[in-house]
CSV table of C-alpha atoms and ligand atoms in Angstrom, one decimal:
chain,number,residue,atom,x,y,z
A,1,MET,CA,90.4,54.3,113.7
A,2,ALA,CA,90.3,53.7,109.9
A,3,ARG,CA,93.4,54.6,107.9
A,4,THR,CA,94.2,55.4,104.3
A,5,GLN,CA,97.2,56.9,102.5
A,6,VAL,CA,95.4,59.9,100.8
A,7,ALA,CA,92.1,61.2,102.0
A,8,VAL,CA,90.4,62.9,99.1
A,9,ILE,CA,87.7,65.5,99.9
A,10,GLY,CA,85.1,65.9,97.1
A,11,ALA,CA,84.0,63.5,94.4
A,12,GLY,CA,83.8,66.0,91.6
A,13,PRO,CA,86.1,65.6,88.6
A,14,SER,CA,89.2,66.7,90.5
A,15,GLY,CA,88.7,64.3,93.4
A,16,LEU,CA,87.7,61.3,91.3
A,17,LEU,CA,90.4,61.8,88.7
A,18,LEU,CA,93.1,62.1,91.4
A,19,ALA,CA,91.8,59.1,93.3
A,20,GLN,CA,91.6,57.0,90.1
A,21,LEU,CA,95.2,57.9,89.1
A,22,LEU,CA,96.5,57.1,92.6
A,23,LEU,CA,94.6,53.8,92.7
A,24,ARG,CA,96.2,52.8,89.4
A,25,ASN,CA,99.5,53.4,91.0
A,26,GLY,CA,98.8,51.3,94.0
A,27,ILE,CA,98.1,54.2,96.4
A,28,ALA,CA,95.2,53.8,98.8
A,29,THR,CA,92.6,56.5,98.9
A,30,CYS,CA,89.2,57.3,100.4
A,31,VAL,CA,87.0,59.8,98.8
A,32,LEU,CA,84.5,61.7,101.0
A,33,GLU,CA,81.6,63.4,99.2
A,34,GLN,CA,79.0,65.5,101.0
A,35,ARG,CA,76.2,65.0,98.4
A,36,SER,CA,74.6,61.8,96.9
A,37,ARG,CA,75.9,60.1,93.8
A,38,ALA,CA,72.8,61.1,91.9
A,39,HIS,CA,73.1,64.7,92.9
A,40,VAL,CA,76.8,64.9,91.8
A,41,GLU,CA,76.1,63.2,88.5
A,42,ALA,CA,73.1,65.5,87.6
A,43,ARG,CA,75.2,68.7,87.7
A,44,ILE,CA,75.5,70.3,84.2
A,45,ARG,CA,78.7,72.2,83.8
A,46,ALA,CA,81.7,72.1,81.6
A,47,GLY,CA,81.8,70.8,78.1
A,48,LEU,CA,85.1,71.6,76.4
A,49,LEU,CA,88.3,69.6,77.0
A,50,GLU,CA,91.9,70.4,76.1
A,51,GLN,CA,94.0,67.7,74.5
A,52,GLY,CA,96.1,67.4,77.8
A,53,THR,CA,92.9,66.7,79.7
A,54,VAL,CA,91.7,64.1,77.2
A,55,ALA,CA,95.1,62.4,77.6
A,56,LEU,CA,95.0,62.4,81.4
A,57,LEU,CA,91.5,60.9,81.3
A,58,ALA,CA,92.8,58.1,79.1
A,59,GLU,CA,95.6,57.6,81.5
A,60,ALA,CA,93.0,57.2,84.3
A,61,GLY,CA,91.3,54.5,82.2
A,62,VAL,CA,88.3,56.4,81.1
A,63,GLY,CA,89.3,57.3,77.6
A,64,GLU,CA,87.1,54.8,75.7
A,65,ARG,CA,83.7,56.5,75.6
A,66,LEU,CA,85.3,59.9,75.4
A,67,GLN,CA,87.2,58.7,72.3
A,68,ALA,CA,84.0,57.3,70.8
A,69,GLU,CA,81.5,60.0,71.6
A,70,GLY,CA,83.6,63.2,72.1
A,71,LEU,CA,83.3,65.7,69.3
A,72,VAL,CA,86.6,67.0,68.1
A,73,HIS,CA,86.7,70.7,67.1
A,74,ASP,CA,89.4,72.2,65.0
A,75,GLY,CA,88.2,75.8,65.4
A,76,ILE,CA,85.9,78.3,67.1
A,77,GLU,CA,83.9,81.2,65.6
A,78,LEU,CA,84.0,84.8,66.8
A,79,ALA,CA,80.9,86.9,66.0
A,80,PHE,CA,81.0,90.7,66.3
A,81,ALA,CA,79.7,93.7,64.6
A,82,GLY,CA,77.7,91.5,62.1
A,83,ARG,CA,80.9,89.7,61.1
A,84,ILE,CA,81.9,86.1,61.7
A,85,HIS,CA,85.6,85.2,61.9
A,86,ARG,CA,86.8,81.6,62.4
A,87,ILE,CA,89.9,80.9,64.6
A,88,ASP,CA,91.5,77.8,63.1
A,89,LEU,CA,92.9,76.2,66.3
A,90,ARG,CA,94.6,73.4,64.5
A,91,ASP,CA,96.4,75.7,62.0
A,92,LEU,CA,97.3,78.4,64.6
A,93,ALA,CA,98.1,76.2,67.6
A,94,GLY,CA,98.5,72.7,66.2
A,95,GLU,CA,95.8,71.2,68.4
A,96,SER,CA,92.1,70.6,68.6
A,97,VAL,CA,89.7,70.6,71.5
A,98,THR,CA,87.0,68.0,72.4
A,99,VAL,CA,83.4,68.6,73.4
A,100,TYR,CA,82.3,66.0,76.0
A,101,GLY,CA,80.1,66.9,78.9
A,102,GLN,CA,81.4,67.0,82.5
A,103,THR,CA,78.3,64.9,83.4
A,104,GLU,CA,79.7,62.1,81.3
A,105,ILE,CA,83.2,62.4,82.7
A,106,GLN,CA,81.7,62.3,86.1
A,107,LYS,CA,79.8,59.1,85.3
A,108,ASP,CA,82.8,57.5,83.6
A,109,LEU,CA,85.2,58.3,86.5
A,110,THR,CA,82.7,57.0,89.2
A,111,ASP,CA,82.1,53.8,87.3
A,112,ALA,CA,85.8,53.1,86.7
A,113,HIS,CA,86.8,54.0,90.2
A,114,LEU,CA,84.2,51.8,91.9
A,115,ALA,CA,84.9,48.9,89.4
A,116,ALA,CA,88.6,49.1,90.3
A,117,GLY,CA,87.8,48.8,94.0
A,118,GLY,CA,88.0,52.5,94.9
A,119,ARG,CA,86.2,53.7,98.0
A,120,ILE,CA,83.8,56.7,97.8
A,121,VAL,CA,81.8,57.6,100.8
A,122,TYR,CA,78.7,59.6,99.7
A,123,GLU,CA,76.6,61.9,102.0
A,124,ALA,CA,79.6,62.4,104.3
A,125,GLU,CA,78.5,65.4,106.3
A,126,GLN,CA,80.4,67.9,108.5
A,127,VAL,CA,83.8,66.8,107.2
A,128,ALA,CA,86.5,68.3,109.4
A,129,LEU,CA,90.3,68.3,108.8
A,130,ASP,CA,92.7,68.2,111.8
A,131,GLU,CA,96.5,67.9,112.4
A,132,LEU,CA,97.2,69.2,108.9
A,133,THR,CA,100.7,70.3,109.9
A,134,GLY,CA,101.6,67.1,111.7
A,135,ARG,CA,102.7,63.8,110.1
A,136,GLN,CA,99.3,62.1,110.4
A,137,PRO,CA,96.4,64.3,109.4
A,138,ARG,CA,93.0,63.3,110.7
A,139,VAL,CA,89.7,63.6,108.8
A,140,SER,CA,86.4,63.1,110.5
A,141,TYR,CA,82.8,63.1,109.1
A,142,LEU,CA,79.3,62.3,110.0
A,143,GLN,CA,77.5,59.5,108.1
A,144,GLY,CA,74.3,57.6,109.1
A,145,GLY,CA,74.2,59.6,112.3
A,146,ARG,CA,77.6,58.4,113.4
A,147,ARG,CA,80.9,60.3,113.5
A,148,HIS,CA,83.8,58.5,111.6
A,149,GLU,CA,87.5,59.2,111.8
A,150,LEU,CA,90.2,58.5,109.2
A,151,ASN,CA,93.9,58.8,109.7
A,152,CYS,CA,96.0,59.5,106.6
A,153,ASP,CA,99.4,60.7,105.2
A,154,PHE,CA,97.9,63.5,103.1
A,155,VAL,CA,94.6,65.3,102.4
A,156,ALA,CA,93.7,66.3,98.9
A,157,GLY,CA,91.2,69.2,99.1
A,158,CYS,CA,89.1,68.7,95.9
A,159,ASP,CA,85.8,70.0,97.3
A,160,GLY,CA,85.2,73.0,95.0
A,161,PHE,CA,84.8,76.6,95.8
A,162,HIS,CA,82.4,76.2,98.7
A,163,GLY,CA,84.2,73.2,100.3
A,164,VAL,CA,85.7,72.9,103.7
A,165,SER,CA,89.4,72.3,102.7
A,166,ARG,CA,90.4,75.9,101.8
A,167,ARG,CA,88.5,77.2,104.8
A,168,SER,CA,90.6,74.8,107.0
A,169,ILE,CA,93.7,76.9,106.3
A,170,PRO,CA,94.3,79.6,108.9
A,171,ALA,CA,93.6,83.0,107.2
A,172,GLU,CA,97.1,84.3,107.9
A,173,GLN,CA,98.6,81.4,105.9
A,174,VAL,CA,97.0,82.2,102.6
A,175,GLU,CA,96.6,85.1,100.2
A,176,LEU,CA,93.3,85.2,98.3
A,177,TYR,CA,92.9,87.1,95.1
A,178,GLU,CA,89.4,87.8,93.8
A,179,ARG,CA,87.3,89.7,91.3
A,180,ILE,CA,83.5,89.3,91.0
A,181,TYR,CA,82.2,90.4,87.6
A,182,PRO,CA,79.0,92.5,87.4
A,183,VAL,CA,77.3,89.9,85.1
A,184,GLY,CA,76.2,86.2,85.2
A,185,TRP,CA,75.8,83.4,82.6
A,186,LEU,CA,72.4,82.0,81.9
A,187,GLY,CA,72.9,78.5,80.5
A,188,ILE,CA,70.2,76.5,78.7
A,189,LEU,CA,70.5,72.8,77.7
A,190,ALA,CA,68.0,71.6,75.0
A,191,ASP,CA,67.4,69.1,72.3
A,192,SER,CA,67.9,71.7,69.6
A,193,PRO,CA,70.4,70.9,66.8
A,194,PRO,CA,73.7,72.7,67.2
A,195,LEU,CA,73.9,75.8,65.0
A,196,ALA,CA,77.3,75.0,63.5
A,197,ASP,CA,80.0,72.3,63.7
A,198,GLU,CA,82.0,74.6,66.1
A,199,LEU,CA,81.4,76.9,69.0
A,200,ILE,CA,80.3,80.5,68.4
A,201,TYR,CA,81.4,83.2,70.8
A,202,ALA,CA,79.4,86.4,70.1
A,203,ASN,CA,80.1,89.9,71.2
A,204,HIS,CA,76.9,92.0,70.9
A,205,THR,CA,75.7,95.3,72.2
A,206,ARG,CA,72.9,93.4,74.0
A,207,GLY,CA,75.6,91.3,75.8
A,208,PHE,CA,77.7,88.1,75.2
A,209,ALA,CA,76.3,84.9,73.8
A,210,LEU,CA,77.9,81.4,73.4
A,211,CYS,CA,76.5,78.6,71.3
A,212,SER,CA,77.9,75.3,72.4
A,213,MET,CA,76.7,71.7,72.3
A,214,ARG,CA,76.8,68.3,74.0
A,215,SER,CA,76.1,66.1,70.9
A,216,ARG,CA,74.9,66.3,67.3
A,217,THR,CA,71.4,66.8,68.5
A,218,ARG,CA,71.7,68.6,71.9
A,219,SER,CA,72.8,72.2,72.3
A,220,ARG,CA,74.2,74.0,75.3
A,221,HIS,CA,73.9,77.8,74.9
A,222,TYR,CA,74.8,80.7,77.3
A,223,ILE,CA,73.8,84.3,77.4
A,224,GLN,CA,75.2,87.0,79.6
A,225,CYS,CA,72.5,88.2,82.1
A,226,ALA,CA,72.4,90.5,85.1
A,227,VAL,CA,73.9,88.7,88.1
A,228,THR,CA,70.8,89.6,90.1
A,229,ASP,CA,68.4,88.0,87.6
A,230,SER,CA,66.4,85.0,88.8
A,231,ILE,CA,65.7,82.1,86.5
A,232,ALA,CA,61.9,82.8,86.9
A,233,ALA,CA,62.6,86.0,84.9
A,234,TRP,CA,63.8,83.9,82.0
A,235,PRO,CA,61.1,81.6,80.6
A,236,ASP,CA,62.4,79.5,77.7
A,237,ALA,CA,60.9,81.7,75.0
A,238,ARG,CA,62.7,84.8,76.3
A,239,VAL,CA,66.0,82.9,76.3
A,240,TRP,CA,65.6,81.8,72.7
A,241,ASP,CA,64.5,85.3,71.6
A,242,GLU,CA,67.5,86.9,73.3
A,243,LEU,CA,69.9,84.4,71.8
A,244,ARG,CA,68.5,85.0,68.4
A,245,ALA,CA,68.9,88.8,68.9
A,246,ARG,CA,72.5,88.4,69.8
A,247,LEU,CA,73.5,86.1,66.9
A,248,PRO,CA,74.5,87.2,63.4
A,249,GLU,CA,72.8,85.7,60.3
A,250,PRO,CA,72.8,83.0,59.1
A,251,TYR,CA,72.8,81.6,62.7
A,252,ALA,CA,69.9,83.7,64.1
A,253,ALA,CA,67.6,82.3,61.4
A,254,ARG,CA,68.8,78.8,62.0
A,255,LEU,CA,68.2,78.7,65.7
A,256,VAL,CA,65.5,76.2,66.7
A,257,SER,CA,63.7,76.8,70.0
A,258,ALA,CA,63.1,73.7,72.1
A,259,PRO,CA,62.0,73.1,75.7
A,260,SER,CA,64.9,73.5,78.2
A,261,ILE,CA,66.2,70.3,79.9
A,262,GLU,CA,68.2,72.4,82.3
A,263,LYS,CA,68.5,76.1,82.8
A,264,SER,CA,70.6,77.9,85.4
A,265,ILE,CA,72.4,81.1,86.2
A,266,ALA,CA,76.1,81.2,87.3
A,267,PRO,CA,78.1,84.1,88.6
A,268,LEU,CA,81.4,85.1,87.0
A,269,ARG,CA,84.4,85.2,89.2
A,270,SER,CA,88.2,85.2,89.1
A,271,PHE,CA,89.7,83.7,92.3
A,272,VAL,CA,93.1,82.3,93.2
A,273,THR,CA,94.4,80.9,96.5
A,274,GLU,CA,98.2,81.2,97.2
A,275,PRO,CA,99.8,78.8,98.1
A,276,MET,CA,97.6,75.8,97.2
A,277,ARG,CA,99.0,73.9,100.2
A,278,TYR,CA,99.0,74.0,104.0
A,279,GLY,CA,101.1,71.4,105.7
A,280,ARG,CA,99.9,68.0,104.4
A,281,LEU,CA,96.7,69.5,102.8
A,282,PHE,CA,97.0,70.1,99.0
A,283,LEU,CA,94.2,72.0,97.2
A,284,ALA,CA,93.2,71.1,93.6
A,285,GLY,CA,90.6,72.4,91.2
A,286,ASP,CA,87.9,74.8,92.1
A,287,ALA,CA,88.8,74.5,95.8
A,288,ALA,CA,91.9,76.6,94.9
A,289,HIS,CA,90.8,78.7,92.0
A,290,ILE,CA,87.8,79.9,89.9
A,291,VAL,CA,87.8,81.4,86.4
A,292,PRO,CA,84.9,82.9,84.5
A,293,PRO,CA,83.8,80.1,82.1
A,294,THR,CA,84.5,82.2,78.9
A,295,GLY,CA,87.8,80.5,78.2
A,296,ALA,CA,86.5,77.0,79.2
A,297,LYS,CA,89.4,76.6,81.5
A,298,GLY,CA,87.9,75.5,84.9
A,299,LEU,CA,87.8,71.8,84.4
A,300,ASN,CA,91.0,71.8,82.4
A,301,LEU,CA,92.8,73.6,85.1
A,302,ALA,CA,91.5,71.1,87.7
A,303,ALA,CA,92.8,68.3,85.5
A,304,ALA,CA,96.2,70.1,85.2
A,305,ASP,CA,96.4,70.4,89.1
A,306,VAL,CA,95.6,66.7,89.4
A,307,ARG,CA,98.2,65.8,86.9
A,308,VAL,CA,101.0,67.6,88.9
A,309,LEU,CA,99.7,66.4,92.3
A,310,SER,CA,99.2,62.8,91.3
A,311,GLN,CA,102.8,62.6,89.9
A,312,ALA,CA,104.1,64.2,93.1
A,313,LEU,CA,102.3,61.7,95.3
A,314,VAL,CA,103.4,58.7,93.2
A,315,GLU,CA,107.0,59.9,93.4
A,316,HIS,CA,106.6,60.3,97.2
A,317,TYR,CA,105.3,56.7,97.7
A,318,ARG,CA,107.9,55.3,95.3
A,319,SER,CA,111.0,57.1,96.8
A,320,GLY,CA,110.0,58.7,100.0
A,321,SER,CA,110.9,62.1,98.6
A,322,MET,CA,108.9,65.2,99.4
A,323,LEU,CA,110.6,67.3,96.6
A,324,LYS,CA,107.7,67.2,94.1
A,325,LEU,CA,105.1,67.7,96.8
A,326,ASP,CA,107.0,70.7,98.0
A,327,GLN,CA,107.0,72.1,94.5
A,328,TYR,CA,103.4,71.3,93.8
A,329,SER,CA,101.8,74.7,94.6
A,330,CYS,CA,104.5,76.7,92.8
A,331,VAL,CA,104.2,74.5,89.6
A,332,ALA,CA,100.4,74.4,89.6
A,333,LEU,CA,100.1,78.2,90.2
A,334,ARG,CA,102.2,79.1,87.2
A,335,ARG,CA,99.5,77.5,84.9
A,336,VAL,CA,96.7,78.7,87.1
A,337,TRP,CA,97.7,82.4,86.8
A,338,LYS,CA,98.1,82.1,83.0
A,339,ALA,CA,94.7,80.5,82.7
A,340,THR,CA,93.2,83.2,85.0
A,341,ARG,CA,94.7,85.9,82.9
A,342,PHE,CA,93.4,84.3,79.7
A,343,SER,CA,89.9,83.8,81.1
A,344,TRP,CA,89.8,87.4,82.4
A,345,TRP,CA,91.0,88.7,79.0
A,346,PHE,CA,88.5,86.7,76.9
A,347,THR,CA,85.7,87.8,79.3
A,348,MET,CA,86.6,91.5,79.0
A,349,LEU,CA,86.8,91.1,75.2
A,350,THR,CA,83.4,89.5,74.7
A,351,HIS,CA,81.1,90.8,77.4
A,352,ARG,CA,79.2,94.0,77.8
A,353,LEU,CA,80.4,95.1,81.3
A,354,SER,CA,79.6,98.8,81.2
A,355,ASP,CA,77.5,101.3,79.2
A,356,GLU,CA,80.7,103.1,78.2
A,357,ALA,CA,80.6,103.5,74.4
A,358,LEU,CA,84.4,103.7,74.3
A,359,ALA,CA,84.8,100.3,76.0
A,360,HIS,CA,82.7,98.7,73.3
A,361,LYS,CA,84.6,100.4,70.5
A,362,LEU,CA,87.9,99.1,72.0
A,363,GLN,CA,86.5,95.6,72.1
A,364,LEU,CA,85.6,95.8,68.4
A,365,ALA,CA,89.0,97.1,67.5
A,366,GLU,CA,90.7,94.2,69.3
A,367,LEU,CA,88.4,91.7,67.7
A,368,GLU,CA,89.1,93.1,64.3
A,369,TYR,CA,92.8,93.0,65.1
A,370,ILE,CA,92.5,89.3,66.0
A,371,ALA,CA,90.6,88.7,62.8
A,372,ASP,CA,93.3,90.5,60.7
A,373,SER,CA,96.5,89.5,62.4
A,374,ARG,CA,97.8,86.0,62.5
A,375,ALA,CA,100.0,86.8,65.5
A,376,ALA,CA,97.0,88.1,67.5
A,377,ALA,CA,94.8,85.1,66.5
A,378,GLN,CA,97.7,82.8,67.5
A,379,VAL,CA,97.8,84.2,71.0
A,380,LEU,CA,94.1,83.4,71.4
A,381,ALA,CA,94.4,79.9,69.8
A,382,GLU,CA,97.4,78.9,71.9
A,383,ASN,CA,95.7,79.8,75.1
A,384,TYR,CA,92.4,78.3,74.1
A,385,VAL,CA,93.8,74.8,73.3
A,386,GLY,CA,95.8,74.9,76.5
A,387,LEU,CA,99.3,76.0,77.2
A,388,ARG,CA,102.1,73.4,77.2
A,389,PHE,CA,103.2,71.8,80.4
A,390,PHE,CA,106.8,72.4,81.3
B,401,RFL,P1,83.5,70.6,91.8
B,401,RFL,O1,83.0,70.1,90.5
B,401,RFL,O2,82.8,71.7,92.4
B,401,RFL,O3,83.4,69.3,92.8
B,401,RFL,C1,83.6,69.5,94.2
B,401,RFL,C2,82.9,68.3,94.9
B,401,RFL,O4,83.2,68.5,96.3
B,401,RFL,C3,81.9,68.3,97.0
B,401,RFL,N1,82.0,69.0,98.3
B,401,RFL,C4,82.3,68.4,99.5
B,401,RFL,N2,82.5,67.1,99.8
B,401,RFL,C5,82.8,66.8,101.1
B,401,RFL,N3,82.8,67.8,102.1
B,401,RFL,C6,82.5,69.1,101.8
B,401,RFL,N4,82.5,70.0,102.8
B,401,RFL,C7,82.3,69.4,100.5
B,401,RFL,N5,82.0,70.6,99.8
B,401,RFL,C8,81.8,70.3,98.5
B,401,RFL,C9,80.9,68.8,96.1
B,401,RFL,O5,79.6,68.3,96.4
B,401,RFL,C10,81.4,68.4,94.7
B,401,RFL,O6,81.0,67.1,94.4
B,401,RFL,O7,85.0,70.9,91.8
B,401,RFL,P2,86.2,70.2,90.9
B,401,RFL,O8,86.2,68.7,91.1
B,401,RFL,O9,87.4,71.0,91.3
B,401,RFL,O10,85.8,70.5,89.4
B,401,RFL,C11,85.9,71.8,88.8
B,401,RFL,C12,84.9,71.9,87.7
B,401,RFL,O11,83.6,71.4,88.1
B,401,RFL,C13,84.7,73.3,87.2
B,401,RFL,O12,86.0,74.0,87.1
B,401,RFL,C14,84.1,73.4,85.8
B,401,RFL,O13,82.7,73.0,85.8
B,401,RFL,C15,84.1,74.9,85.3
B,401,RFL,N6,83.4,75.1,84.0
B,401,RFL,C16,84.1,74.7,82.8
B,401,RFL,N7,85.3,74.2,82.8
B,401,RFL,C17,85.9,73.8,81.7
B,401,RFL,O14,87.1,73.4,81.7
B,401,RFL,N8,85.3,73.9,80.4
B,401,RFL,C18,84.1,74.4,80.3
B,401,RFL,O15,83.5,74.4,79.2
B,401,RFL,C19,83.4,74.9,81.5
B,401,RFL,N9,82.2,75.4,81.5
B,401,RFL,C20,82.1,75.6,83.9
B,401,RFL,C21,81.5,75.7,82.6
B,401,RFL,C22,81.4,75.9,85.1
B,401,RFL,C23,80.2,76.5,85.0
B,401,RFL,N10,79.5,76.8,86.2
B,401,RFL,C24,78.3,76.3,86.5
B,401,RFL,C25,80.2,77.5,87.2
B,401,RFL,C26,80.3,76.3,82.5
B,401,RFL,C27,79.6,76.7,83.7
B,401,RFL,C28,78.2,77.3,83.5
B,402,PHB,C1,80.1,74.4,77.5
B,402,PHB,O1,79.9,73.7,76.5
B,402,PHB,O2,79.5,74.2,78.5
B,402,PHB,C2,81.1,75.5,77.4
B,402,PHB,C3,81.9,75.6,76.2
B,402,PHB,C4,82.8,76.6,76.1
B,402,PHB,C5,82.9,77.5,77.2
B,402,PHB,C6,82.2,77.4,78.3
B,402,PHB,C7,81.2,76.4,78.4
B,402,PHB,O3,83.8,78.6,77.0
């Protein structure tokens, strides 16, 4: 039977970043991914990185292209009631954020990990986790029609919200907290010039809109839609018209329609698993928690988990101590809950979630308060750039 030190389930950003950090510290890993490399690299998702995430990626040896091509933003714009207010992140929170697509991070991490001799098994089907509470967990999977088995010291469950890791924990051993919001996000990627140098978050009576980007020539925009909508109901022209209707001038007039490169609808959910550990299984990233994308926290939280978990594993292999591993769930969850709160709050502030006129008036009052009060703006900025590690 094959053996490794840490079996990593999932080759998304959490799994690859963890495996790469461990490899650089001399710890043997094997990454098991259920999909093909091409499938994983084609997924269009996050785009906005906190400074701490950028630093961790550099530590993993994938900072070069990110440094050269990432777009550094010092602020964001809030649009509401015909008004545009800039949140100066650098002034209010002392930090910037970086726009760099998750697809690029995924490619960079895969290339770096394989070049360094890391092992990634793609198209590993029917992954099963056993003996998680013993000293030698066992992972098995089907590949090329054959069942393979892997002995390890620890399993890192980095297989996203729909993965097998969280589901391998007996129901009575975890508490799950969940809210499903009554709306979705329709995202469109297109070679249309970004509307501004920074991201625009718009609260509008027709619903939320976000104008983001991937480069100086490629835009990534989102509009709130019904969670039951199908993509067929949203031909490109309707998406551009709806975006235009939700943006204030001068942005609406500046928006250039272009054919979509990708278009998809994602549900909005808050979800937390407590604890993020069962025996020798440690959950990280979307396997343990989901936030609505409004605060751009999903990928950043995944990186924060990986930072704590990789340090705990390195410490264990250096000294034999389980102390940091025992503290992992508790330490990670402190940040997870704060980011869950922020993402919920920013979603409630910017989306149209009911027809109640009072709810909209309260949103506008809070947005005006943020625009007029440095203290209120600072709370937003501090959370948006990412809270400090402690
Ligand atoms: P992933 O990316 O889902 O990767 C999990 C991997 O595990 C594999 N897998 C399995 N492998 C083996 N066996 C199984 N049984 C398996 N089941 C699944 C999957 O194929 C996959 O390869 O989770 P990970 O690594 O934790 O990364 C999390 C991030 O992808 C996610 O949090 C972000 O994309 C969220 N997110 C954003 N985060 C940000 O920080 N900033 C953003 O601007 C941002 N924008 C977004 C987002 C997510 C979005 N969607 C689509 C939900 C925008 C959107 C629209
Ligand atoms: C993105 O560019 O995909 C993005 C940016 C900011 C968010 C969410 C998504 O809040």
